Structure formats: structure tokens, C-alpha cells
């Protein structure tokens, strides 16, 4: 008989929390309505707030109060503990003021039962639903928000006071009167008790003050309620544990090695047999690829990661997950959106023979006749001086200053911990370096493309020549499969070009082709398709559809399309000496 009661208590807490959120949403919309759209509603609020009558909690008819209430509703919807505390304090102060001002005295004014009842019910809902608001903020938020409030608020009040002084048509006001007027207009446009202040200004001045304070208020609230950013880099212990998991289960996911990026954090399953690598950007806990480790321990790692996201009010998302990993994530409430396909080439299946490979074969022979050669070796077999030269050339050949990549890039070259990575160097007939490719390990028998750079003055087709050389000679390193570039929305590009494609699919393909002028969407697909790979779909996972714009922004920042400032600089790589194994394209082609 206790089971229904045990269920009823959490349900009552949840319903109370939803009431709080919706009350703040309604009040915020009413404030915006009275602040800029409805003069009659603003006058009604002014009438109730004048003298001994108050409107319910936070209802003041102004842009600032409207934005404040809506912002609180968003933070409460994210279960922010700091937002709950702010509402408790403000609502308590309001009720205290209500009790002092609205003393029952039927000979003057009737008691405002409506405002009192609404405010008391809101407070009770806050108290009953308190356990629902558990998300923590950054410990530095209050101190930073206080600084922003003090500095920005003082500057705004100063400028607004100067504006009132310049535009005031009543010359009887003092400096304190003007400051008092600014403070009133900071809260509401509907309060009419300003005659004793001797201030008469145009409505646009009132609106300007209200909107200016709104901007400062939103900035303060953002700083106060923002989620913790999380740590930036893996610890030495975390990296060691991840490498141990990859050594046992690294062959499951071609993107597994990229979990070792040092701008990622990691959460382990309770058993320690699985882990999820992620990075917190713009309040999004963005994981990449499948979980690392034993498949049976994946659910434990996913639950730990989701629990951490809920605790800090982070939006959970996963980019570049495979179908197998996405299936496990989906059991924990995440939905999927197909991002594109990964090109995987099996070494034993690759051949340059046949009509379909004629163009690739001719391009390979042309570069080979020009005297280019390729050297294939592990990073650990490259000596210190030569590695420094290769890193310098890679930086020189990079397109732009930003190092792009997150889910399918390691973000470092030449680190001694990555000795099992594979380097391909291409030199021209005079022995000058012209291009390089770097691959990370995919288990014991696979490679995944990490870095692709070439001299822009070199011959076209050089990178394709290098890939073919790798596919023809990878067996010397015991490699049986190679993961190449990722083709975004490949299925739409391929199906949209076929006979019988529907109008929507053709239109979507046209959009992708148009944006390919800047983002190489179609060119990457065609560059991979020439090797006739097997296509493995990759997905973006999310919890709620309304979070997709925020997730897209976080993903763009992580991949380097939008530059964000990092709190720490990545560690500088050092180098190891070693012996080289050469593969000559001219001799062996």
C-alpha cells in the first residue's frame, strides 16, 4: 500500500516545479505585453501598484521585469539551484513587503487577497518542488556576477541619470530625484508615482532606460546562472586508463583513439570498464564517437555521463556515434539524427583494376611518373629533428590559423605518446617535402585518418596518390582496414542525384551543393567515393529537439568552425628518435 504514496510524492514535486516554471513564463509575457504593446494593461498594473495595492509577484509591466521573469523561467526549467534560491529570496521579500503595506483596513482599502493568494501559492510550489531544482552552478558565478552588477549597473545608472537630466522638462528635480526616477524606470514602465520627483521626460527616454537596464540584467543573470564549464584536459591518470581500454577494445570504433584529445574530459562507468569522452561547450556536454571499452559496461558509462549532465544542467549530446553506439544511447532516452557516412576501405578488397577505377589509376600513374615518392612509417620511428621539420611544414601548409577537428581529429602532431600513429610523407623528384598524411591507430589492424596537409604549389592529385600508396602497402605495417574522411549528408547527395528522386530530396541536395562552395560538402563525398569504400553511417544524438540549435553551435565551436577562447593552452609536443621504413612510389608502383 505504500507504493502509490511513494510515487505520489515525486509526482507532486514535479507538478509543483512545472507550476513555478509556467507561472514565470506567463508573468514574463504579461510584463512584456504591458511594457510595449498594451497601454491599457500597463495602466491597470500602474493602478494596482500605486498606493496600497500590489499586483502578484514579479508582475510590474516592463521590459526589464518581463525579461527577468522569462530568464528565471528558463533557468528554473533547467533545474538550476541558484534560480530557485533567487526566487525564494525575492518572493520572501515581496511577501514581507506585502504584509507591511497591505494591512487589512476596510476603512481605507480592502485587503488585496488576489495578490496574496497567488504569491503564497507560488511560494508553496517553490518549497514543495525544491528537490527538483538540483543543478549546480560554477562556484565563481556569484563573485563574477556581483562584479558585473556593480560595474555595469553603476555605469548604466550614471548614463541614464545624465540622459534624464538632459531631457527633463521640469527643472525642479535634484540629482537624487533623477537617480530615484532612473531606478523606478529600471524596474517598470507602469509605475506612476513620480510626480514628487519633478521629472518629466519623453516615453522614449523611459523605454531606453528600461531596455539598457535589461541588457545589464540579462548579462548578470547569465553570469550568475551559467553552468560549470568542466575541466579542459585529461589528467595523466585518465589518459592512462583510456589507453588501457583502447588496448583491449580499440578495434570496436574507428574514432576511439580520438578520445585521447587533451581538450576533452572523461567519465568512467562504475566498473571502470567503459568510459565516455566529452567536452563542455556553451552548456552542452558534447561527447564524440562510441563509448570506449567493454560493450557490456557502456550503459553504466552512459548513465554516469547523463547523471553528471543533469547535475550541472548541461545539455547532453553525442556527435559522430556509430549505429551500434547509437542503439545503446537510444535506450537511455536519446534520439538520433543522421549526420553522414564514414568511408572505410578494406585493404584486401581494394584494387586499381577495372573500368570504375580508370580515372584513379591514371591520376596515380601521372603523379608517379612526375617522380613523387612516399615514405610510410610509425611516428615512433621518426627522429626528433625530422619530426620537428614535418610539424613545421604541416603548420605552414594549414589552411587558416584554426586547427579544426574534435570527433575525428587528434589535434596534435608528434607527441611521443602517439608513437603508434602512422605518417605518410610525400616528396617530389628533388626530394623536397610536398605533403603528409597522419593516421591514428584503430585497434591493432586499422588506421583512421587524422591529418591531411599538402603544399598548395604541388601537383593536383597528390593526396589521392598518397592514399593509394597507403592502401597498396599498408600490409607492411599489419594494417587491414583504413578509415578515411567523413562525408556529411552523403546519402542525400547520392540519392538526390539518382533518377526518380523526389522533389524534397532533390531540393535538399541542391542546398547541400550550394553550401559546398564554402564547406566542401560535395567535394569530400566525391573525394572519398573514388576509392569505392564501404560507407558506415554516423549520427548526432540529442535528448530534446529544441536543444538542436544550441547543440549545433557547440558542435561548430568544437570542430573549429567558430573560434572560442580556451582557458588553457594545449601542451607542446616533444619528439622521439627512431628508424624509418621507406616505401617508394616510383619503385613499387
Coordinates of C-alpha atoms in Angstrom, one line a residue:
X1 CA 0.0 0.0 0.0
X2 CA 3.0 2.3 0.3
X3 CA 3.9 2.2 -3.3
X4 CA 1.3 4.7 -4.5
X5 CA 2.3 7.2 -1.8
X6 CA 6.0 6.8 -2.8
X7 CA 5.1 7.6 -6.4
X8 CA 2.8 10.5 -5.4
X9 CA 5.4 12.5 -3.6
X10 CA 7.9 12.7 -6.5
X11 CA 4.9 13.4 -8.8
X12 CA 3.7 16.3 -6.6
X13 CA 7.3 17.7 -6.6
X14 CA 7.4 17.5 -10.4
X15 CA 4.0 19.2 -10.8
X16 CA 5.0 21.9 -8.4
X17 CA 8.2 22.6 -10.3
X18 CA 6.2 22.8 -13.6
X19 CA 3.7 25.3 -12.0
X20 CA 6.6 27.5 -10.9
X21 CA 8.1 27.5 -14.5
X22 CA 4.8 28.2 -16.2
X23 CA 3.9 31.0 -13.7
X24 CA 7.2 32.7 -14.5
X25 CA 6.6 32.3 -18.2
X26 CA 3.1 33.8 -18.0
X27 CA 4.2 36.7 -15.8
X28 CA 7.1 37.4 -18.1
X29 CA 4.9 37.6 -21.2
X30 CA 2.4 39.8 -19.4
X31 CA 5.2 42.2 -18.4
X32 CA 6.4 42.4 -22.0
X33 CA 2.8 43.0 -23.1
X34 CA 2.3 45.8 -20.7
X35 CA 5.8 47.3 -21.3
X36 CA 5.5 47.7 -25.1
X37 CA 2.2 46.6 -26.6
X38 CA -0.8 47.3 -24.3
X39 CA -1.2 50.8 -22.8
X40 CA -4.4 49.8 -21.1
X41 CA -2.8 46.8 -19.3
X42 CA 0.1 48.9 -18.2
X43 CA -2.3 51.5 -16.8
X44 CA -4.1 48.7 -14.8
X45 CA -0.8 47.5 -13.4
X46 CA 0.1 51.1 -12.5
X47 CA -3.3 51.5 -10.7
X48 CA -2.7 48.3 -8.7
X49 CA 0.9 49.2 -7.8
X50 CA 0.0 52.7 -6.7
X51 CA -0.8 53.3 -3.1
X52 CA -1.7 50.2 -1.0
X53 CA -2.4 47.8 -3.8
X54 CA 0.1 45.4 -5.3
X55 CA 0.0 43.1 -8.3
X56 CA 1.2 39.5 -7.9
X57 CA 4.8 38.5 -7.6
X58 CA 7.0 39.9 -10.4
X59 CA 4.1 41.4 -12.4
X60 CA 5.2 45.1 -13.0
X61 CA 4.6 45.7 -16.8
X62 CA 8.1 46.5 -18.1
X63 CA 10.7 45.1 -20.4
X64 CA 13.2 44.5 -17.6
X65 CA 10.8 42.7 -15.3
X66 CA 9.5 40.7 -18.3
X67 CA 12.9 39.6 -19.4
X68 CA 13.8 38.9 -15.8
X69 CA 10.8 36.6 -15.2
X70 CA 11.4 34.8 -18.5
X71 CA 15.0 34.3 -17.8
X72 CA 14.2 32.9 -14.4
X73 CA 11.7 30.5 -16.1
X74 CA 14.4 29.2 -18.4
X75 CA 16.8 28.7 -15.5
X76 CA 14.1 27.0 -13.4
X77 CA 13.2 24.8 -16.4
X78 CA 16.9 23.7 -16.4
X79 CA 16.6 22.9 -12.7
X80 CA 19.1 25.5 -11.6
X81 CA 19.5 25.6 -7.8
X82 CA 20.7 29.2 -7.9
X83 CA 17.5 30.2 -9.7
X84 CA 15.4 28.5 -7.0
X85 CA 17.3 30.3 -4.3
X86 CA 16.8 33.7 -6.1
X87 CA 13.1 33.1 -6.3
X88 CA 12.8 32.1 -2.7
X89 CA 14.6 35.2 -1.6
X90 CA 12.7 37.6 -3.9
X91 CA 9.3 36.1 -3.1
X92 CA 10.0 36.2 0.6
X93 CA 10.9 39.9 0.4
X94 CA 7.8 40.5 -1.7
X95 CA 5.5 38.8 0.8
X96 CA 7.2 40.7 3.7
X97 CA 6.6 44.0 1.9
X98 CA 3.0 42.8 1.1
X99 CA 2.3 42.2 4.8
X100 CA 3.6 45.6 5.8
X101 CA 1.9 47.6 3.1
X102 CA -1.4 45.8 2.8
X103 CA -2.5 45.6 6.4
X104 CA -6.2 44.8 6.5
X105 CA -8.1 48.1 7.0
X106 CA -11.5 48.0 5.5
X107 CA -12.0 51.7 6.2
X108 CA -9.3 52.7 3.6
X109 CA -8.5 49.9 1.2
X110 CA -9.7 46.3 1.1
X111 CA -7.0 43.7 1.5
X112 CA -5.6 42.5 -1.8
X113 CA -6.5 38.8 -1.4
X114 CA -5.8 38.0 -5.0
X115 CA -2.1 39.1 -4.9
X116 CA -1.6 37.5 -1.5
X117 CA -3.1 34.1 -2.5
X118 CA -1.2 34.0 -5.8
X119 CA 2.1 34.9 -4.1
X120 CA 1.6 32.4 -1.3
X121 CA 0.7 29.6 -3.7
X122 CA 3.8 30.3 -5.8
X123 CA 5.9 30.2 -2.6
X124 CA 4.4 26.9 -1.6
X125 CA 5.0 25.5 -5.1
X126 CA 8.7 26.6 -4.7
X127 CA 9.0 24.9 -1.4
X128 CA 7.2 21.7 -2.4
X129 CA 9.2 21.3 -5.6
X130 CA 12.6 22.3 -4.1
X131 CA 14.2 18.8 -4.7
X132 CA 13.5 19.2 -8.5
X133 CA 16.0 22.1 -8.6
X134 CA 19.3 20.3 -8.1
X135 CA 21.5 21.6 -10.9
X136 CA 24.7 23.2 -9.6
X137 CA 26.4 26.3 -11.0
X138 CA 30.0 27.3 -11.0
X139 CA 31.3 28.4 -7.6
X140 CA 32.8 31.5 -9.2
X141 CA 29.5 32.7 -10.6
X142 CA 28.3 34.8 -7.6
X143 CA 31.6 36.7 -7.3
X144 CA 31.7 37.4 -11.1
X145 CA 28.1 38.3 -11.3
X146 CA 28.5 40.7 -8.3
X147 CA 31.3 42.4 -10.2
X148 CA 29.3 42.7 -13.4
X149 CA 26.3 44.1 -11.5
X150 CA 28.4 46.6 -9.6
X151 CA 30.4 47.9 -12.6
X152 CA 27.7 47.6 -15.3
X153 CA 24.9 48.8 -13.0
X154 CA 26.8 51.8 -11.8
X155 CA 27.7 52.8 -15.4
X156 CA 24.2 52.3 -16.6
X157 CA 22.6 54.3 -13.8
X158 CA 25.2 57.1 -14.4
X159 CA 24.5 57.3 -18.1
X160 CA 20.7 57.1 -17.6
X161 CA 20.8 59.8 -15.0
X162 CA 22.7 62.1 -17.4
X163 CA 20.1 61.3 -20.1
X164 CA 17.2 62.2 -17.7
X165 CA 19.0 65.4 -16.8
X166 CA 19.4 66.5 -20.4
X167 CA 15.8 65.7 -21.5
X168 CA 13.9 66.6 -18.3
X169 CA 11.4 69.5 -18.9
X170 CA 10.8 70.0 -15.1
X171 CA 13.6 72.0 -13.6
X172 CA 12.7 71.3 -10.0
X173 CA 14.4 67.9 -9.7
X174 CA 17.6 67.2 -7.7
X175 CA 20.3 64.7 -8.5
X176 CA 18.8 62.2 -6.1
X177 CA 15.4 62.7 -7.7
X178 CA 16.8 61.8 -11.1
X179 CA 18.6 58.8 -9.7
X180 CA 15.4 57.7 -8.0
X181 CA 13.5 58.1 -11.2
X182 CA 16.0 56.0 -13.1
X183 CA 15.8 53.2 -10.5
X184 CA 12.0 53.2 -10.8
X185 CA 12.1 53.1 -14.6
X186 CA 14.7 50.3 -14.4
X187 CA 12.0 48.0 -13.0
X188 CA 8.8 49.1 -14.7
X189 CA 7.2 51.4 -17.2
X190 CA 3.8 51.2 -15.4
X191 CA 4.6 52.8 -12.0
X192 CA 3.1 56.4 -11.9
X193 CA 4.3 57.7 -8.5
X194 CA 6.9 60.1 -10.0
X195 CA 5.3 63.5 -9.7
X196 CA 7.1 64.3 -6.5
X197 CA 10.4 63.7 -8.2
X198 CA 9.8 66.7 -10.6
X199 CA 10.8 64.6 -13.7
X200 CA 9.0 64.9 -17.0
X201 CA 10.7 63.1 -19.9
X202 CA 9.5 61.6 -23.2
X203 CA 8.4 58.0 -23.3
X204 CA 11.4 57.0 -25.4
X205 CA 13.7 58.0 -22.5
X206 CA 11.7 55.7 -20.2
X207 CA 12.0 52.9 -22.7
X208 CA 15.7 53.5 -23.3
X209 CA 16.4 53.3 -19.6
X210 CA 14.3 50.1 -19.2
X211 CA 16.0 48.4 -22.2
X212 CA 19.5 49.4 -21.1
X213 CA 19.0 48.0 -17.6
X214 CA 17.5 44.9 -19.3
X215 CA 20.8 44.3 -21.1
X216 CA 22.8 44.6 -17.9
X217 CA 20.3 42.4 -16.0
X218 CA 20.5 39.6 -18.7
X219 CA 24.3 39.7 -18.6
X220 CA 24.3 39.5 -14.8
X221 CA 21.8 36.6 -14.8
X222 CA 23.8 34.8 -17.5
X223 CA 26.9 35.0 -15.4
X224 CA 25.1 34.1 -12.2
X225 CA 23.3 31.0 -13.5
X226 CA 25.7 29.7 -16.2
X227 CA 26.7 26.1 -15.9
X228 CA 30.2 24.9 -14.8
X229 CA 32.5 24.7 -17.8
X230 CA 34.1 21.5 -16.7
X231 CA 37.8 20.7 -16.8
X232 CA 39.6 21.2 -20.1
X233 CA 42.2 18.4 -20.3
X234 CA 42.6 14.8 -19.5
X235 CA 44.7 14.1 -16.4
X236 CA 47.6 11.7 -16.8
X237 CA 45.7 9.1 -14.9
X238 CA 42.6 9.5 -17.1
X239 CA 44.7 9.1 -20.3
X240 CA 46.4 6.0 -18.9
X241 CA 43.1 4.4 -18.2
X242 CA 41.7 5.3 -21.6
X243 CA 44.7 3.8 -23.3
X244 CA 44.2 0.6 -21.4
X245 CA 40.6 0.4 -22.5
X246 CA 41.7 1.1 -26.1
X247 CA 44.3 -1.6 -25.9
X248 CA 41.6 -4.1 -25.0
X249 CA 38.6 -2.8 -27.1
X250 CA 40.1 -0.3 -29.6
X251 CA 39.0 -2.2 -32.6
X252 CA 35.3 -1.6 -32.0
X253 CA 35.2 2.1 -33.1
X254 CA 37.5 3.8 -35.7
X255 CA 37.1 7.0 -33.7
X256 CA 38.1 5.6 -30.4
X257 CA 41.7 6.9 -30.4
X258 CA 40.3 10.5 -30.7
X259 CA 39.0 10.2 -27.2
X260 CA 42.6 10.9 -26.2
X261 CA 42.3 14.6 -27.3
X262 CA 43.5 16.6 -24.3
X263 CA 40.8 19.2 -24.6
X264 CA 38.3 16.5 -23.6
X265 CA 37.2 15.3 -20.2
X266 CA 36.2 11.7 -19.4
X267 CA 33.6 9.9 -17.2
X268 CA 34.0 6.2 -16.4
X269 CA 31.4 3.6 -15.7
X270 CA 31.1 2.4 -12.1
X271 CA 33.1 -0.7 -13.0
X272 CA 35.8 1.3 -14.8
X273 CA 35.4 -1.0 -17.9
X274 CA 33.9 1.7 -20.1
X275 CA 34.2 5.5 -20.5
X276 CA 32.8 8.5 -22.4
X277 CA 35.0 11.3 -23.6
X278 CA 33.2 14.7 -23.8
X279 CA 33.8 18.4 -23.7
X280 CA 31.5 21.1 -22.2
X281 CA 30.9 24.0 -24.6
X282 CA 28.1 26.6 -24.2
X283 CA 26.4 24.5 -21.6
X284 CA 26.4 21.4 -23.8
X285 CA 28.2 18.2 -22.7
X286 CA 29.3 17.1 -26.1
X287 CA 30.5 13.5 -26.4
X288 CA 32.1 12.1 -29.5
X289 CA 32.1 8.6 -31.0
X290 CA 31.0 5.4 -29.2
X291 CA 31.8 4.8 -25.6
X292 CA 35.3 3.4 -25.0
X293 CA 35.7 -0.1 -23.5
X294 CA 33.6 -3.2 -22.9
X295 CA 30.2 -3.0 -24.6
X296 CA 28.5 -4.6 -21.6
X297 CA 29.8 -1.7 -19.5
X298 CA 28.6 1.0 -21.9
X299 CA 25.2 1.5 -20.1
X300 CA 26.9 2.3 -16.9
X301 CA 29.2 4.9 -18.5
X302 CA 26.2 6.4 -20.3
X303 CA 24.2 6.6 -17.1
X304 CA 27.1 8.3 -15.3
X305 CA 27.5 10.8 -18.1
X306 CA 23.8 11.7 -18.2
X307 CA 23.7 12.0 -14.4
X308 CA 26.6 14.4 -14.5
X309 CA 24.9 16.4 -17.2
X310 CA 21.7 16.7 -15.2
X311 CA 23.6 17.6 -12.0
X312 CA 25.2 20.6 -13.8
X313 CA 22.3 21.4 -16.1
X314 CA 24.3 20.6 -19.2
X315 CA 22.6 19.6 -22.4
X316 CA 23.7 16.0 -23.3
X317 CA 24.7 15.4 -27.0
X318 CA 26.8 13.0 -28.9
X319 CA 28.4 13.6 -32.3
X320 CA 29.8 11.0 -34.7
X321 CA 28.4 8.0 -33.0
X322 CA 28.0 4.7 -34.9
X323 CA 24.8 2.7 -35.3
X324 CA 25.8 0.3 -32.7
X325 CA 26.7 3.0 -30.2
X326 CA 23.6 5.0 -31.1
X327 CA 21.4 2.0 -30.3
X328 CA 22.7 1.8 -26.8
X329 CA 22.4 5.5 -26.3
X330 CA 18.8 5.4 -27.6
X331 CA 17.9 3.0 -24.7
X332 CA 18.7 5.9 -22.4
X333 CA 16.3 8.4 -23.9
X334 CA 18.5 10.0 -26.7
X335 CA 17.1 10.5 -30.2
X336 CA 19.2 10.3 -33.4
X337 CA 19.8 12.4 -36.5
X338 CA 22.0 11.0 -39.3
X339 CA 25.0 13.2 -39.9
X340 CA 26.7 11.4 -42.8
X341 CA 28.9 8.5 -43.5
X342 CA 32.4 7.4 -42.8
X343 CA 34.4 5.9 -45.7
X344 CA 36.1 2.7 -44.7
X345 CA 38.4 0.7 -47.1
X346 CA 39.3 -2.9 -46.5
X347 CA 42.8 -3.5 -47.7
X348 CA 42.1 -6.9 -49.1
X349 CA 39.2 -5.6 -51.2
X350 CA 41.0 -2.6 -52.7
X351 CA 42.2 -2.7 -56.3
X352 CA 43.1 -0.3 -59.0
X353 CA 41.9 -2.7 -61.7
X354 CA 38.7 -2.3 -63.6
X355 CA 36.8 0.3 -65.6
X356 CA 35.4 2.0 -62.4
X357 CA 38.9 2.8 -61.2
X358 CA 40.3 4.0 -64.5
X359 CA 40.4 7.7 -63.6
X360 CA 42.0 7.0 -60.2
X361 CA 44.6 4.7 -61.8
X362 CA 45.5 7.3 -64.4
X363 CA 45.9 10.0 -61.8
X364 CA 48.1 7.7 -59.7
X365 CA 50.3 6.9 -62.7
X366 CA 50.6 10.6 -63.6
X367 CA 51.9 11.6 -60.2
X368 CA 54.2 8.6 -60.1
X369 CA 55.8 9.5 -63.4
X370 CA 56.4 13.0 -62.1
X371 CA 58.9 11.5 -59.7
X372 CA 57.0 11.7 -56.4
X373 CA 57.7 9.1 -53.7
X374 CA 56.0 8.2 -50.4
X375 CA 57.6 7.2 -47.1
X376 CA 55.4 5.2 -44.7
X377 CA 56.4 4.7 -41.1
X378 CA 55.2 4.9 -37.5
X379 CA 55.6 8.2 -35.6
X380 CA 57.9 6.4 -33.1
X381 CA 60.3 5.6 -35.9
X382 CA 60.9 9.3 -36.9
X383 CA 63.8 11.0 -35.3
X384 CA 63.5 14.3 -33.4
X385 CA 64.9 16.7 -36.0
X386 CA 62.8 15.3 -38.8
X387 CA 59.6 15.3 -36.8
X388 CA 60.1 18.9 -36.0
X389 CA 60.5 19.6 -39.7
X390 CA 57.3 17.7 -40.5
X391 CA 55.4 19.6 -37.8
X392 CA 56.7 22.9 -39.1
X393 CA 55.7 22.0 -42.7
X394 CA 52.2 20.9 -41.5
X395 CA 51.7 24.2 -39.8
X396 CA 52.9 26.0 -42.9
X397 CA 50.5 24.2 -45.2
X398 CA 47.5 24.5 -42.9
X399 CA 44.6 26.4 -44.4
X400 CA 44.0 29.2 -41.9
X401 CA 45.1 29.7 -38.3
X402 CA 42.5 27.5 -36.6
X403 CA 43.2 23.8 -36.0
X404 CA 39.9 22.1 -36.9
X405 CA 38.5 18.9 -35.6
X406 CA 37.0 17.3 -32.5
X407 CA 35.3 14.0 -33.1
X408 CA 37.7 12.9 -35.9
X409 CA 40.9 14.7 -35.3
X410 CA 43.6 14.3 -32.6
X411 CA 44.7 17.9 -32.5
X412 CA 48.4 17.3 -32.0
X413 CA 51.2 16.0 -34.1
X414 CA 54.5 14.5 -33.0
X415 CA 53.6 13.8 -29.4
X416 CA 55.7 10.9 -28.1
X417 CA 52.7 9.2 -26.5
X418 CA 51.3 8.7 -30.1
X419 CA 54.2 6.6 -31.4
X420 CA 51.9 4.0 -32.9
X421 CA 50.4 6.6 -35.3
X422 CA 51.4 6.3 -38.9
X423 CA 52.9 9.1 -41.0
X424 CA 53.0 9.3 -44.8
X425 CA 55.4 11.8 -46.3
X426 CA 55.4 12.6 -50.0
X427 CA 58.5 14.2 -51.6
X428 CA 58.9 15.5 -55.2
X429 CA 61.6 14.4 -57.6
X430 CA 64.1 16.8 -56.0
X431 CA 63.5 15.3 -52.5
X432 CA 61.5 18.3 -51.2
X433 CA 58.5 17.5 -48.8
X434 CA 55.3 18.3 -50.6
X435 CA 52.5 16.7 -48.5
X436 CA 51.9 14.5 -45.5
X437 CA 49.1 12.4 -44.0
X438 CA 48.9 11.2 -40.4
X439 CA 46.7 8.3 -39.2
X440 CA 45.9 7.2 -35.7
X441 CA 45.6 3.5 -34.6
X442 CA 42.2 1.8 -34.9
X443 CA 42.8 -1.2 -32.8
X444 CA 45.8 -3.4 -33.8
X445 CA 44.9 -3.8 -37.5
X446 CA 43.3 -0.5 -38.6
X447 CA 44.1 3.2 -39.2
X448 CA 41.9 6.3 -39.0
X449 CA 42.8 9.5 -40.9
X450 CA 43.8 12.3 -38.6
X451 CA 45.7 14.9 -40.6
X452 CA 45.9 15.8 -44.3
X453 CA 48.2 18.6 -45.5
X454 CA 49.9 19.5 -48.8
X455 CA 51.9 22.3 -50.4
X456 CA 49.5 24.3 -52.5
X457 CA 52.1 24.7 -55.2
X458 CA 52.4 20.9 -55.7
X459 CA 50.6 18.9 -58.4
X460 CA 46.9 18.2 -58.2
X461 CA 46.1 14.6 -57.1
X462 CA 49.0 14.4 -54.7
X463 CA 46.9 13.4 -51.7
X464 CA 45.0 10.8 -53.7
X465 CA 48.3 9.4 -54.8
X466 CA 49.4 9.1 -51.1
X467 CA 46.1 7.4 -50.1
X468 CA 46.5 4.8 -52.8
X469 CA 50.2 4.2 -51.8
X470 CA 49.0 3.6 -48.3
X471 CA 46.2 1.1 -49.4
X472 CA 48.7 -0.8 -51.5
X473 CA 51.5 -1.0 -48.9
X474 CA 49.6 -0.9 -45.6
X475 CA 50.0 -4.7 -45.1
X476 CA 53.7 -4.0 -44.3
X477 CA 52.5 -2.5 -41.0
X478 CA 49.9 -5.2 -40.4
X479 CA 47.0 -2.9 -41.3
X480 CA 43.9 -4.5 -42.8
X481 CA 41.4 -1.6 -42.9
X482 CA 41.6 2.2 -43.2
X483 CA 39.0 4.8 -42.2
X484 CA 39.2 7.9 -44.5
X485 CA 37.3 11.2 -44.4
X486 CA 33.8 11.7 -43.2
X487 CA 31.2 12.7 -45.8
X488 CA 28.4 14.9 -44.4
X489 CA 24.9 14.0 -45.6
X490 CA 26.4 11.6 -48.2
X491 CA 23.1 9.7 -48.6
X492 CA 21.2 12.8 -49.6
X493 CA 23.9 13.7 -52.1
X494 CA 23.9 10.3 -53.6
X495 CA 20.2 9.6 -53.7
X496 CA 19.3 13.1 -54.7
X497 CA 21.3 12.7 -57.9
X498 CA 19.6 9.4 -58.9
X499 CA 16.7 9.1 -61.4
X500 CA 13.4 9.2 -59.7
X501 CA 14.5 11.2 -56.6
X502 CA 11.6 13.1 -55.1
X503 CA 11.3 16.9 -55.2
X504 CA 12.2 17.3 -51.5
X505 CA 15.3 15.1 -51.8
X506 CA 16.4 17.0 -55.0
X507 CA 15.9 20.3 -53.3
X508 CA 17.9 19.2 -50.2
X509 CA 20.7 18.1 -52.5
X510 CA 20.7 21.5 -54.2
X511 CA 21.0 23.2 -50.9
X512 CA 24.0 21.0 -50.0
X513 CA 25.6 21.6 -53.3
X514 CA 25.2 25.4 -52.9
X515 CA 26.8 25.4 -49.4
X516 CA 29.6 23.1 -50.8
X517 CA 31.1 26.3 -52.3
X518 CA 32.3 27.2 -48.8
X519 CA 32.3 24.0 -46.7
X520 CA 33.4 21.2 -49.2
X521 CA 30.4 19.0 -48.5
X522 CA 30.1 17.6 -52.0
X523 CA 33.9 17.6 -52.7
X524 CA 34.6 15.5 -49.6
X525 CA 32.0 13.0 -50.7
X526 CA 33.4 12.7 -54.2
X527 CA 37.0 12.5 -52.9
X528 CA 36.1 9.5 -50.7
X529 CA 33.8 7.8 -53.2
X530 CA 36.6 7.3 -55.8
X531 CA 38.2 4.6 -53.5
X532 CA 34.9 2.7 -53.6
X533 CA 34.7 2.4 -49.8
X534 CA 32.2 0.8 -47.5
X535 CA 30.0 3.6 -46.0
X536 CA 29.3 3.5 -42.3
X537 CA 26.7 5.9 -41.1
X538 CA 27.4 8.3 -38.2
X539 CA 24.8 10.0 -36.1
X540 CA 24.1 13.0 -33.9
X541 CA 22.3 12.2 -30.7
X542 CA 20.2 14.6 -28.6
X543 CA 17.7 14.4 -25.8
X544 CA 15.3 17.2 -26.9
X545 CA 14.6 18.6 -30.3
X546 CA 14.5 22.2 -29.0
X547 CA 18.2 21.8 -28.0
X548 CA 19.4 21.2 -31.5
X549 CA 20.3 24.9 -32.3
X550 CA 22.4 25.0 -29.1
X551 CA 24.0 21.6 -29.9
X552 CA 24.8 22.8 -33.4
X553 CA 26.5 25.9 -32.0
X554 CA 28.5 23.8 -29.6
X555 CA 29.5 21.3 -32.3
X556 CA 30.6 24.2 -34.6
X557 CA 32.8 25.6 -31.8
X558 CA 34.3 22.2 -31.0
X559 CA 35.1 21.4 -34.7
X560 CA 36.8 24.8 -35.1
X561 CA 34.3 26.5 -37.4
X562 CA 33.6 29.1 -34.7
X563 CA 36.7 30.1 -32.7
X564 CA 36.3 30.2 -28.9
X565 CA 39.0 31.2 -26.5
X566 CA 40.3 28.4 -24.3
X567 CA 41.3 28.9 -20.7
X568 CA 44.4 26.8 -21.2
X569 CA 46.9 26.3 -24.0
X570 CA 47.5 22.8 -25.2
X571 CA 50.7 21.2 -24.2
X572 CA 53.6 21.4 -26.6
X573 CA 54.6 18.2 -28.2
X574 CA 58.1 16.7 -27.8
X575 CA 59.7 14.1 -30.1
X576 CA 61.4 10.8 -30.2
X577 CA 64.1 9.4 -32.4
X578 CA 63.7 6.2 -34.4
X579 CA 64.3 4.3 -37.6
X580 CA 62.4 4.8 -40.8
X581 CA 60.9 2.2 -43.2
X582 CA 60.6 3.6 -46.7
X583 CA 58.1 2.8 -49.4
X584 CA 58.9 4.2 -52.8
X585 CA 56.0 5.1 -55.1
X586 CA 58.4 5.2 -58.1
X587 CA 60.0 1.8 -57.4
X588 CA 56.9 -0.1 -56.3
X589 CA 54.1 1.5 -58.2

